[in-house]
Coordinates of C-alpha atoms in Angstrom, one line a residue:
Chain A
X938 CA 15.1 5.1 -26.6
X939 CA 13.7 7.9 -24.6
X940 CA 12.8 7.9 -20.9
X941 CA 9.2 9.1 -21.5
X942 CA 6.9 6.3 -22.1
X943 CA 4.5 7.4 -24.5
X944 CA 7.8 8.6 -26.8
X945 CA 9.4 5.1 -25.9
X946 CA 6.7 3.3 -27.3
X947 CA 5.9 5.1 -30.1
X948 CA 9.3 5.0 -31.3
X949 CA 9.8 1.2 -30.4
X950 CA 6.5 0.1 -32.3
X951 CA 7.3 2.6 -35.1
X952 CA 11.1 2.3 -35.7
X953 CA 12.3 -1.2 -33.5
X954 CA 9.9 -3.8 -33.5
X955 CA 10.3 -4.2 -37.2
X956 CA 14.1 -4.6 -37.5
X957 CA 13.2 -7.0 -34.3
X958 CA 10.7 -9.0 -36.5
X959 CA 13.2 -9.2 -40.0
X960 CA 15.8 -10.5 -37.1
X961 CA 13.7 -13.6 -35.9
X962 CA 12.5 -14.7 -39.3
X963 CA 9.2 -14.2 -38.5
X964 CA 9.6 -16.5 -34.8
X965 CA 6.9 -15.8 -32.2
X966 CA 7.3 -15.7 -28.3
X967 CA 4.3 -15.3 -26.4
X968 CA 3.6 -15.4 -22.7
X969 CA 1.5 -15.3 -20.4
X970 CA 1.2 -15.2 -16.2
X971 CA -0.4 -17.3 -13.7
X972 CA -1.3 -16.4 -10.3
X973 CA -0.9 -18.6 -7.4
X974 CA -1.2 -17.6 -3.6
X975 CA -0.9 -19.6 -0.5
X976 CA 1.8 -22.7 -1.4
X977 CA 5.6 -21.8 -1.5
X978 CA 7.6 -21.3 -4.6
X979 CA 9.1 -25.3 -4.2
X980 CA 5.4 -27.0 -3.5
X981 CA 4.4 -25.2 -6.5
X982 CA 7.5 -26.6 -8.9
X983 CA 7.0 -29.8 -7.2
X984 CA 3.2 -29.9 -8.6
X985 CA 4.1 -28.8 -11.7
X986 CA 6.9 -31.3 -12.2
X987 CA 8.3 -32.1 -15.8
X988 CA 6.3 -28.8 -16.7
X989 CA 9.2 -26.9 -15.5
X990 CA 11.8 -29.0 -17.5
X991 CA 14.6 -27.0 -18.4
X992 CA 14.5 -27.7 -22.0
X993 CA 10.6 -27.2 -22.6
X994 CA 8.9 -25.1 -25.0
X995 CA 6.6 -23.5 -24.3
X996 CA 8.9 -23.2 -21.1
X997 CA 7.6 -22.6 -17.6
X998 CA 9.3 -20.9 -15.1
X999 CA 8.3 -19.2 -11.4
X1000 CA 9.0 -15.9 -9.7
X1001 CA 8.2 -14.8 -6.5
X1002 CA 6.5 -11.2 -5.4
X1003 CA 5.0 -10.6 -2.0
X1004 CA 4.5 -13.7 -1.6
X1005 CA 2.6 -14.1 -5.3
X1006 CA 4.3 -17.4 -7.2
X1007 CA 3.6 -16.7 -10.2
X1008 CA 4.2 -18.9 -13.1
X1009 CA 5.6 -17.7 -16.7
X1010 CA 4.7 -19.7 -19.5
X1011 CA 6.7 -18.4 -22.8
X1012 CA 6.0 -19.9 -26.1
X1013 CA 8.2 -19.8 -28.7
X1014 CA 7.4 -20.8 -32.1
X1015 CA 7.9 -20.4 -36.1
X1016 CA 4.5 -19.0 -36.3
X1017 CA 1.8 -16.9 -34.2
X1018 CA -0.9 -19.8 -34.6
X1019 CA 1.3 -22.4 -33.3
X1020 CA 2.3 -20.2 -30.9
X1021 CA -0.8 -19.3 -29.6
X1022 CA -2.0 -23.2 -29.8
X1023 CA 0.5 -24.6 -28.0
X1024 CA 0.5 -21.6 -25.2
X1025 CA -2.8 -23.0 -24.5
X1026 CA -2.0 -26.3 -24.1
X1027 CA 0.8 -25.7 -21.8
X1028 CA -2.0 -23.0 -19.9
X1029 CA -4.3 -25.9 -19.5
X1030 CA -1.6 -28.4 -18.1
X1031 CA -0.5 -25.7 -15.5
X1032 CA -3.9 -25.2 -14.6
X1033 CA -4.7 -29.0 -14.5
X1034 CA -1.6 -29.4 -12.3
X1035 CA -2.3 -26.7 -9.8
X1036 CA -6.1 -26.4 -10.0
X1037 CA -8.0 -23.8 -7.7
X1038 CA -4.3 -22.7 -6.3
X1039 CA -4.1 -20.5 -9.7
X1040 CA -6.5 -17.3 -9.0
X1041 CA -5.8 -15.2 -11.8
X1042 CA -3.3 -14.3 -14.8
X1043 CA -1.3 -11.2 -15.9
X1044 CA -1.8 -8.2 -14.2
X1045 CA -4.7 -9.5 -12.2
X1046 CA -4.7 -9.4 -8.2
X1047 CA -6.2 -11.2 -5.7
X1048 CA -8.5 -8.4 -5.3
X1049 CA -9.2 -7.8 -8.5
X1050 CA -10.4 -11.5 -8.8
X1051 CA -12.1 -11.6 -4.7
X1052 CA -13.6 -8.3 -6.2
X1053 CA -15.1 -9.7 -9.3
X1054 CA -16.9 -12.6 -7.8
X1055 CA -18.2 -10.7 -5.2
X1056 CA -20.4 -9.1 -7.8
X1057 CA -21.3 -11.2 -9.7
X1058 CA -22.5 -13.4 -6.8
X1059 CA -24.4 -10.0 -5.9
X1060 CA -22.1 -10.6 -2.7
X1061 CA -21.4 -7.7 0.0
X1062 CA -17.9 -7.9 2.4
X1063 CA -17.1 -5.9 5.8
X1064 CA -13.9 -5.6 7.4
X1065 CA -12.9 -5.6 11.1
X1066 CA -9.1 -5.3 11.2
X1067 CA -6.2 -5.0 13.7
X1068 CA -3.1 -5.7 12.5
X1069 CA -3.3 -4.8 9.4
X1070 CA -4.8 -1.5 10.2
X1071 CA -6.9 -1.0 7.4
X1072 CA -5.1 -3.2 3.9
X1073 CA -7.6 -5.6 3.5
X1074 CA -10.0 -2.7 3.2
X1075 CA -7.6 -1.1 1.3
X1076 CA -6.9 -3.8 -1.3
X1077 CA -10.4 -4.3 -1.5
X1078 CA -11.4 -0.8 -2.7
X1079 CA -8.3 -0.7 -4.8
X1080 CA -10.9 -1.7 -7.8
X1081 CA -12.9 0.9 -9.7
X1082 CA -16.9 -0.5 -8.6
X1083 CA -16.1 -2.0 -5.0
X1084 CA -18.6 0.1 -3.9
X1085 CA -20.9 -2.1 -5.4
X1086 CA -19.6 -5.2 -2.7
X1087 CA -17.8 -3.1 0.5
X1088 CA -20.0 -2.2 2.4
X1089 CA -17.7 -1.3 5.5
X1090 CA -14.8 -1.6 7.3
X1091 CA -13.7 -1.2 10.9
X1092 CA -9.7 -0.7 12.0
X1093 CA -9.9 -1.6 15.7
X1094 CA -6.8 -1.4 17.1
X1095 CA -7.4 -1.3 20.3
X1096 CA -9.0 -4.0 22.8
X1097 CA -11.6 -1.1 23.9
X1098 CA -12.6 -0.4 20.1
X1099 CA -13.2 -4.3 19.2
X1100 CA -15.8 -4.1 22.2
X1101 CA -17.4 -0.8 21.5
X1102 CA -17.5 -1.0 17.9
X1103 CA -17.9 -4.8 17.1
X1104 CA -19.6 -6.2 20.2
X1105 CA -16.2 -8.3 21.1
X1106 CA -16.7 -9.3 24.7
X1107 CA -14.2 -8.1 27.1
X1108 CA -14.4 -11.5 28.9
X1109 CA -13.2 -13.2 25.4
X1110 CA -10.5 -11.2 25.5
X1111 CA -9.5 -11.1 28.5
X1112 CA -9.6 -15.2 28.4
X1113 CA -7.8 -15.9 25.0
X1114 CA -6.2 -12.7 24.0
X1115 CA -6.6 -10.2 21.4
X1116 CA -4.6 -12.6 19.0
X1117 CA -6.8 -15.5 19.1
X1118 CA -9.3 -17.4 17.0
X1119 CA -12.3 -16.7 19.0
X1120 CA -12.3 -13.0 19.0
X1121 CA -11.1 -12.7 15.2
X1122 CA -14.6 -14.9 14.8
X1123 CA -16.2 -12.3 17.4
X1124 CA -14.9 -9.3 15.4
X1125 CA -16.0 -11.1 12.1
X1126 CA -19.0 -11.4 13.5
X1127 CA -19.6 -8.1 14.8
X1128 CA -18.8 -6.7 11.5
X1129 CA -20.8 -8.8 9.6
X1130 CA -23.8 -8.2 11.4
X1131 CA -23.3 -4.3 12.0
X1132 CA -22.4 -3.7 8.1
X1133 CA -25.6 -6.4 7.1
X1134 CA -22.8 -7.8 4.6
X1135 CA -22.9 -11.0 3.3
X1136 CA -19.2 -11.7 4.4
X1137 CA -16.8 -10.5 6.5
X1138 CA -13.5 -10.5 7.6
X1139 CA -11.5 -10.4 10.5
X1140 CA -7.8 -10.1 11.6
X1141 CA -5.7 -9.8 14.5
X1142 CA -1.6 -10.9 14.5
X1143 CA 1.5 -9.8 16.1
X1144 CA 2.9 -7.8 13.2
X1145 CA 6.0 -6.8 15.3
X1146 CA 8.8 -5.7 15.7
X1147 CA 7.2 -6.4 18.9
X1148 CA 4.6 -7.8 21.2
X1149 CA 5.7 -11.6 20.3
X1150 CA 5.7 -14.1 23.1
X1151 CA 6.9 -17.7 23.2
X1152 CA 3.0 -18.6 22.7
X1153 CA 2.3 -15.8 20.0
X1154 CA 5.4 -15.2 17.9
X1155 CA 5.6 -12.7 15.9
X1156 CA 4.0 -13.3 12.9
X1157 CA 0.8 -15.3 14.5
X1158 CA -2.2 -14.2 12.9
X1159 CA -5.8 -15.3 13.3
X1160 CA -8.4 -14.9 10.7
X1161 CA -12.2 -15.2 10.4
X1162 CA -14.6 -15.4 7.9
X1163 CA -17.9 -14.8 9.2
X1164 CA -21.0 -15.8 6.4
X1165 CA -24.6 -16.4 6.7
X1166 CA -24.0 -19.8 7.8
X1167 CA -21.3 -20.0 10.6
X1168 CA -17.8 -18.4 10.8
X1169 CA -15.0 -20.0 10.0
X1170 CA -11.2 -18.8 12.2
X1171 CA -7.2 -20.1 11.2
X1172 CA -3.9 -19.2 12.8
X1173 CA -1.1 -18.7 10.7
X1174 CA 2.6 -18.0 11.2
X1175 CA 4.0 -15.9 8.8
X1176 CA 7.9 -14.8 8.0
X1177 CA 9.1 -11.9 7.6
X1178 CA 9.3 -8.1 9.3
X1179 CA 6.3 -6.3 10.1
X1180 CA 5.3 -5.4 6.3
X1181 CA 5.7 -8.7 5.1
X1182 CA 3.4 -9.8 8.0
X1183 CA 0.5 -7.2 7.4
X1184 CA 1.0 -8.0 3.8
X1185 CA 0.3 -11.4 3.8
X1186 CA -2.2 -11.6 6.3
X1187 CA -4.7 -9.3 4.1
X1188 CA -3.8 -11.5 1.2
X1189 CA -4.6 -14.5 3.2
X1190 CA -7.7 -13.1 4.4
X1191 CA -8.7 -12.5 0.7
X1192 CA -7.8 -15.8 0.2
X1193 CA -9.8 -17.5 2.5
X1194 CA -12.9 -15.4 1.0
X1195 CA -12.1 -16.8 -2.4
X1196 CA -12.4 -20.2 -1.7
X1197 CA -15.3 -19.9 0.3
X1198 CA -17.0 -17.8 -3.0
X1199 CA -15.6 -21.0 -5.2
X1200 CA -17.2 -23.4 -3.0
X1201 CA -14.2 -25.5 -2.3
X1202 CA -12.0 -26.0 0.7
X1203 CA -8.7 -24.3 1.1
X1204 CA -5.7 -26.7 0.5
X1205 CA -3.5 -25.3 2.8
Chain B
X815 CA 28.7 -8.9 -7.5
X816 CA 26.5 -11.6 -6.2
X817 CA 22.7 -10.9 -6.1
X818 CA 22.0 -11.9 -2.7
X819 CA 22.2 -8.6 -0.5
X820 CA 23.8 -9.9 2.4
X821 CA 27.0 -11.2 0.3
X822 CA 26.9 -8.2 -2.0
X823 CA 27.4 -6.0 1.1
X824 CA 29.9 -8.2 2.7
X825 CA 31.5 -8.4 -0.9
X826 CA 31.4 -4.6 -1.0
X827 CA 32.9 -3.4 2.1
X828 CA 35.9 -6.3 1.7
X829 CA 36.7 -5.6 -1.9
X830 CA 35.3 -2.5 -3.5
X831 CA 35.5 -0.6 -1.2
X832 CA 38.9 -0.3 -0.5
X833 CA 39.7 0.0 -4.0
X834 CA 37.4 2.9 -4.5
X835 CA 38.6 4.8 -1.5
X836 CA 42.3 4.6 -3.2
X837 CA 40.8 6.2 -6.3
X838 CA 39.5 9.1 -5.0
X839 CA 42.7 9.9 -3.2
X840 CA 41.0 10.1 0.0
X841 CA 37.8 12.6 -1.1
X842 CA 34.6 12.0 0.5
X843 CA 31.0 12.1 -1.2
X844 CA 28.0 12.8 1.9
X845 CA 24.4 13.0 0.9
X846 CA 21.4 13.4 2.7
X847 CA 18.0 13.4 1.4
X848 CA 15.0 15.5 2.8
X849 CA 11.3 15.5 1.7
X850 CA 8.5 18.0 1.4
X851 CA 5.0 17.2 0.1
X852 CA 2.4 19.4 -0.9
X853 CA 3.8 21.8 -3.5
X854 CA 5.1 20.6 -7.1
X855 CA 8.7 20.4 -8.2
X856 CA 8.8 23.9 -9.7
X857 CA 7.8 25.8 -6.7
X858 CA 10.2 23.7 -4.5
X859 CA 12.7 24.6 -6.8
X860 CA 11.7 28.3 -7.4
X861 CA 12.2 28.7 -3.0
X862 CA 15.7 27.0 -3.5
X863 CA 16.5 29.3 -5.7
X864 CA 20.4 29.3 -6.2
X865 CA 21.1 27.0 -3.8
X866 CA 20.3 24.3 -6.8
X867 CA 23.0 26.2 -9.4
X868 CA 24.7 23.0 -11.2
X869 CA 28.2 24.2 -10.6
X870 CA 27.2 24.3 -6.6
X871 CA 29.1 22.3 -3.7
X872 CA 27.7 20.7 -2.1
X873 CA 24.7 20.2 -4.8
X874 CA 21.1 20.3 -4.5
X875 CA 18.7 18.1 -6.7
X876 CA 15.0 17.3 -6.5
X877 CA 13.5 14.0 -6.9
X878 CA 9.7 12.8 -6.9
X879 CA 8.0 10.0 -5.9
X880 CA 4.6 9.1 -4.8
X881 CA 3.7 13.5 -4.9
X882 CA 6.8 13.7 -2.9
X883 CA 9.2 15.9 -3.5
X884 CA 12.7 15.2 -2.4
X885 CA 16.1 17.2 -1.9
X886 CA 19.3 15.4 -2.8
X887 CA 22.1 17.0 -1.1
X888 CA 25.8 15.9 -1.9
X889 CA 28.5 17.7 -0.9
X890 CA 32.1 16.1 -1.9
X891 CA 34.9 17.4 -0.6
X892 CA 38.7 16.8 -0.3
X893 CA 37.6 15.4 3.9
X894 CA 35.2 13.6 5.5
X895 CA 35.4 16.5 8.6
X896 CA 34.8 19.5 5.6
X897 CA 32.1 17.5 3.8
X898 CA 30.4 16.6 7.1
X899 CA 30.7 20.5 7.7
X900 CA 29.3 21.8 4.5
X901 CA 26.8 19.4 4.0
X902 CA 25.1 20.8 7.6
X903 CA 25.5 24.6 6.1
X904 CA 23.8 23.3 3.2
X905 CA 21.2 21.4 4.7
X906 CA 20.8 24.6 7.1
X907 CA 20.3 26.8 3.9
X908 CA 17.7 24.4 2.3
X909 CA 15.5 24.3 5.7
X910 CA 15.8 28.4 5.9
X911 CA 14.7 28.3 2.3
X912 CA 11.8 25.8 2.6
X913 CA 10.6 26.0 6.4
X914 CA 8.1 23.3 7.5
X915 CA 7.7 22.2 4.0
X916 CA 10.3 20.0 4.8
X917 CA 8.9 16.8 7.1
X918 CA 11.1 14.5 7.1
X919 CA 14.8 13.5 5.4
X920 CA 16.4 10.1 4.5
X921 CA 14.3 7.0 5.3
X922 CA 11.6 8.8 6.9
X923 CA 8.0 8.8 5.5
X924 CA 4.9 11.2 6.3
X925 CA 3.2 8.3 8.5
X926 CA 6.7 8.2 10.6
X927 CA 6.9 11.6 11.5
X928 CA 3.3 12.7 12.1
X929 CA 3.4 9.1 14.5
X930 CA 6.2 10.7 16.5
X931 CA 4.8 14.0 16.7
X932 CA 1.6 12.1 18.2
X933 CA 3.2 10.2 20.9
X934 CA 5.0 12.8 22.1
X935 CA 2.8 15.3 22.5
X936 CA 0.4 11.9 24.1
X937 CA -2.1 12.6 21.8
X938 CA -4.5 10.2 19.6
X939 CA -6.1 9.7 16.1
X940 CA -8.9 7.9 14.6
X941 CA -9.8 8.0 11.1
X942 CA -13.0 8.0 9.0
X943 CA -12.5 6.9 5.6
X944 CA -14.8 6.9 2.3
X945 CA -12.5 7.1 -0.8
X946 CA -9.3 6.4 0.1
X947 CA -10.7 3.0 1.8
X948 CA -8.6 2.8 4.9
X949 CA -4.9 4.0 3.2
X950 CA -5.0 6.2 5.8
X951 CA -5.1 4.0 8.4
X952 CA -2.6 1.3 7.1
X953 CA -0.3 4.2 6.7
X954 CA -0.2 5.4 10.1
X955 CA -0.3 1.8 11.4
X956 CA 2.4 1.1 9.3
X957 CA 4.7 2.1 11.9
X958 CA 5.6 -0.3 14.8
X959 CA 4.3 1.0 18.0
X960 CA 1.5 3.1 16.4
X961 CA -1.1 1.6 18.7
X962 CA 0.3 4.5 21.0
X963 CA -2.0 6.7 19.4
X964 CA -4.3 5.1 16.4
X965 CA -7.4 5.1 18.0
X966 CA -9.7 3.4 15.5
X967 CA -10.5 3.8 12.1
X968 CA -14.1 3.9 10.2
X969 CA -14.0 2.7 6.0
X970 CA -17.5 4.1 5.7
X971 CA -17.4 3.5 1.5
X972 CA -21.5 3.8 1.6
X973 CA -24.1 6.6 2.6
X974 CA -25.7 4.3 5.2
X975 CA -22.3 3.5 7.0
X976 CA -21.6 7.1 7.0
X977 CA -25.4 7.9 8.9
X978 CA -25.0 4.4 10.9
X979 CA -21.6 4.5 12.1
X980 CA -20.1 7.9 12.2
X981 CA -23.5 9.9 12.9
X982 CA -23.5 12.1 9.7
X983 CA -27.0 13.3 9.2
X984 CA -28.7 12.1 6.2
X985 CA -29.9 15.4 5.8
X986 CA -26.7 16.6 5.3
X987 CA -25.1 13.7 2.5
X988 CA -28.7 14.8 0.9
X989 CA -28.3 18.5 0.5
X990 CA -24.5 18.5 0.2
X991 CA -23.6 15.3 -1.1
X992 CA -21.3 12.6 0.3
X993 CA -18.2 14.7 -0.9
X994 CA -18.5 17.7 0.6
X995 CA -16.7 19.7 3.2
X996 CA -20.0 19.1 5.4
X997 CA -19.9 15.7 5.3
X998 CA -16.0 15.1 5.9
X999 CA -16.6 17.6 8.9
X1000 CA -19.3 15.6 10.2
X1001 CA -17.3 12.3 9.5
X1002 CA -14.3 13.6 11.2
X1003 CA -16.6 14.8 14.0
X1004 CA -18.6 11.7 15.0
X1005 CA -14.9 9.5 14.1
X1006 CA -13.1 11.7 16.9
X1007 CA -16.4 11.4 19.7
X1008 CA -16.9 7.6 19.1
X1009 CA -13.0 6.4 19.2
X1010 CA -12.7 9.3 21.7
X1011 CA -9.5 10.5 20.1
X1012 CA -8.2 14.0 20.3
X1013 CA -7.7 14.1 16.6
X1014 CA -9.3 12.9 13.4
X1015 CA -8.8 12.6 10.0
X1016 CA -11.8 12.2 7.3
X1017 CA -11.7 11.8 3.2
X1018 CA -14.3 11.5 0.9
X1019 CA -13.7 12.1 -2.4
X1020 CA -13.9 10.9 -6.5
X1021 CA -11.3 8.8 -6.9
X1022 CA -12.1 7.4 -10.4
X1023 CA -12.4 6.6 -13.0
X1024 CA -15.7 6.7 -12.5
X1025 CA -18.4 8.9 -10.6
X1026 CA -16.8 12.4 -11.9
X1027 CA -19.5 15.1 -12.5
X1028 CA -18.8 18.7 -13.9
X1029 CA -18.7 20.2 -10.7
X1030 CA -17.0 17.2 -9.2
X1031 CA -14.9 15.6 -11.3
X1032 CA -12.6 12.9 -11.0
X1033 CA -9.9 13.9 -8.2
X1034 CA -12.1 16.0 -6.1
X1035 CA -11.8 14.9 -2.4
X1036 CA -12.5 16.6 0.6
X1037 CA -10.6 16.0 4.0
X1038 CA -11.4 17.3 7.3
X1039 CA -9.7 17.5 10.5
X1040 CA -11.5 17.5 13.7
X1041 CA -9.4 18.6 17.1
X1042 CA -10.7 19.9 20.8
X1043 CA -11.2 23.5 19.5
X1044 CA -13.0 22.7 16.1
X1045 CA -13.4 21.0 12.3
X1046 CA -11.2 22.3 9.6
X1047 CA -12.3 20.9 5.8
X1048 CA -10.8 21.8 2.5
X1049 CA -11.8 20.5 -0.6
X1050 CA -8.4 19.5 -3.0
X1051 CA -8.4 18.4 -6.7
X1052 CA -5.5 15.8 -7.7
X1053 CA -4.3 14.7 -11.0
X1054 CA -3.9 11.3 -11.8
X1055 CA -5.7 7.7 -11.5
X1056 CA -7.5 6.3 -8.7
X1057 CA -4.2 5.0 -6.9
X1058 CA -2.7 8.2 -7.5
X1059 CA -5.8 10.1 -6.3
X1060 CA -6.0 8.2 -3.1
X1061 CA -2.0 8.4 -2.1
X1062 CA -2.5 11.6 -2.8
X1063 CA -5.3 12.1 -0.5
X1064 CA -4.1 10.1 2.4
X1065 CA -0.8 11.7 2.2
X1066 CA -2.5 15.4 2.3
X1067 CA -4.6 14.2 5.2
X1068 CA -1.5 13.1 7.2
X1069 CA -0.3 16.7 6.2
X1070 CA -3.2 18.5 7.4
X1071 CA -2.4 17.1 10.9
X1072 CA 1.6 17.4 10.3
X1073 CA 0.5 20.9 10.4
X1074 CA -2.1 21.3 13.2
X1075 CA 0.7 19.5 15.2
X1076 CA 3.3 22.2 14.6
X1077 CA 0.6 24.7 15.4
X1078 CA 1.5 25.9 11.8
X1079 CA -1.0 27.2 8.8
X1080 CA -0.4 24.7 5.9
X1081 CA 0.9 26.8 3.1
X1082 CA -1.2 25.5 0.2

């Protein structure tokens, strides 16, 4: 096959998949990908439990990516119809299993989804970040329209900048430290309020390779969600070298905003 | 060989490697890998000239990535002491050939260098973002220690939080519109006086797919750099889709200032 894609499948639909099709007697696999964030890999096989029997069909397996389990559910039948019947069913007993933990399928991000129900709520988001420097806004505006729903976002890296841009108080700081749940809330606040955004968010961590102390490790992270109605601050630890740090905290932060926009409470 | 990296290398160096030393009776293969960014592939090449004739040892190849364009040098020789040696006249030749095209070689991104270059000359940088959404920012605070000199960063994605928070006239977004040289200069400007920063960097720009219009289409984007002594814009026009458009962007930005920091005129 050729290297170029649009040659590759051309040829493949044109010259491969029909020898493929006379070889499986007509058989049918089709799949499809669910998105979970949040849980690791073996709570997530644990929920799904008999689900992911070896022997199953439509089978279900998991994979990890940046923290993403995702779930593959392949389907492989005598016929499309049954196929595509019994693809569903298994779909509907993942989703029954894991519940809101499952924010979206195939190629479909977390922003993608935080994105779309930010508009159609007629929701704006601001961002006040340390740590991660700028991702969460980022990842937000990854999506075509999400100008309609950011309205801004603030990188303060600095202790100075959280006060002169966000209206942290120096005295908070001073008290419980840049990486701390009251001045995430402060910066979530501040943001909120300057950017007249519905939501905001807020992070501050120890990404390393350093800064850590016996108190603050590295990978402590505080969050906030600031809304109309209060504002709302976790700690986290997470694994991993400094990538895998900023990379999680933004999708964590996304995360929180997604199950404040579905109304329920996070389970983790 | 096993999957997991750390027993795959271990496994390597005990077993393989010894066995694939033998084979080569002793001959040594050195590479090193060193990256421009800013003109294509053929104009690298053209400037290399001979130096990448196929029969040539050591050889040179290009690679690209992510608008980067990247020289493979391997020279294999009968020693490790005459490979070491003509790798360096090579590597010599390619640098005489290219200049300050070349940023950076083997692991070392834009972000890495330009973060060096800032600390030790003890300067600082703040950033003011529309299009690209804060890349900019998470790039140069992708490197540990980078709260040496990132300042702050603005994602001012809306007209209002380019007038509110960075000081561009309205007048100005009015008459030239929000991607213009006029406005990034302005952005730049009021990012560099309100993080008090000796440098920043500014983009606004069309990053798709939509919002092109026949005298801006889709890939437009105009970055500015503000310094002690002035504001310089250009206006670029990248190919590609919105993530392309805004790597590209971010990574042309870091360039501009690669650039002012070498006290060298970009040549493109």
């Amino acid at each position: 096959m050729p290297g170029v894609p649009k040659e590759m499948k051309a040829m493949f639909t044109r010259d491969v998949l029909p020898h493929v099709k006379q070889q499986t007697g007509g058989a049918v696999i089709l799949s499809r990908t669910l998105h979970t964030f949040g849980l690791g890999e073996s709570a997530i096989a644990e929920k799904l439990g008999d689900l992911m029997r070896r022997d199953r069909n439509p089978s279900v397996g998991t994979t990890v990516s940046g923290g993403v389990v995702s779930l593959r559910v392949n389907a492989r039948f005598a016929s499309a119809d049954e196929a595509t019947r019994r693809l569903r069913a298994t779909e509907d007993a993942c989703r029954a299993a894991l519940g809101d933990l499952i924010y979206g399928q195939n190629g479909q991000a977390l922003q993608d989804v935080v994105g779309a129900m930010l508009a159609d709520q007629c929701k704006t988001v601001a961002t006040a970040e340390s740590c991660t420097g700028g991702l969460v806004a980022k990842m937000l505006t990854d999506v075509p329209g999400s100008s309609r729903y950011v309205r801004q976002g603030w990188v303060t890296y600095s202790n100075e900048s959280k006060t002169e841009s966000l209206g942290v108080s120096a005295a908070t700081i001073q008290q419980h430290g840049a990486v701390s749940e009251q001045v995430v809330g402060a910066m979530a606040e501040g943001a909120r309020t300057r950017a007249r955004a519905d939501y905001a968010l807020a992070i501050s961590g120890v990404a390393g390779p350093d800064g850590g102390t016996p108190a603050k490790p590295v990978g402590t992270v505080c969050i906030a969600l600031a809304h109309a109605h209060g504002t709302v601050a976790r700690t986290f630890n997470f694994p991993g070298d400094r990538e895998w740090v900023r990379d999680r905290s933004a999708k964590m932060a996304l995360t929180m905003l997604r199950y404040h926009l579905l109304g329920a409470p996070m389970p983790f």
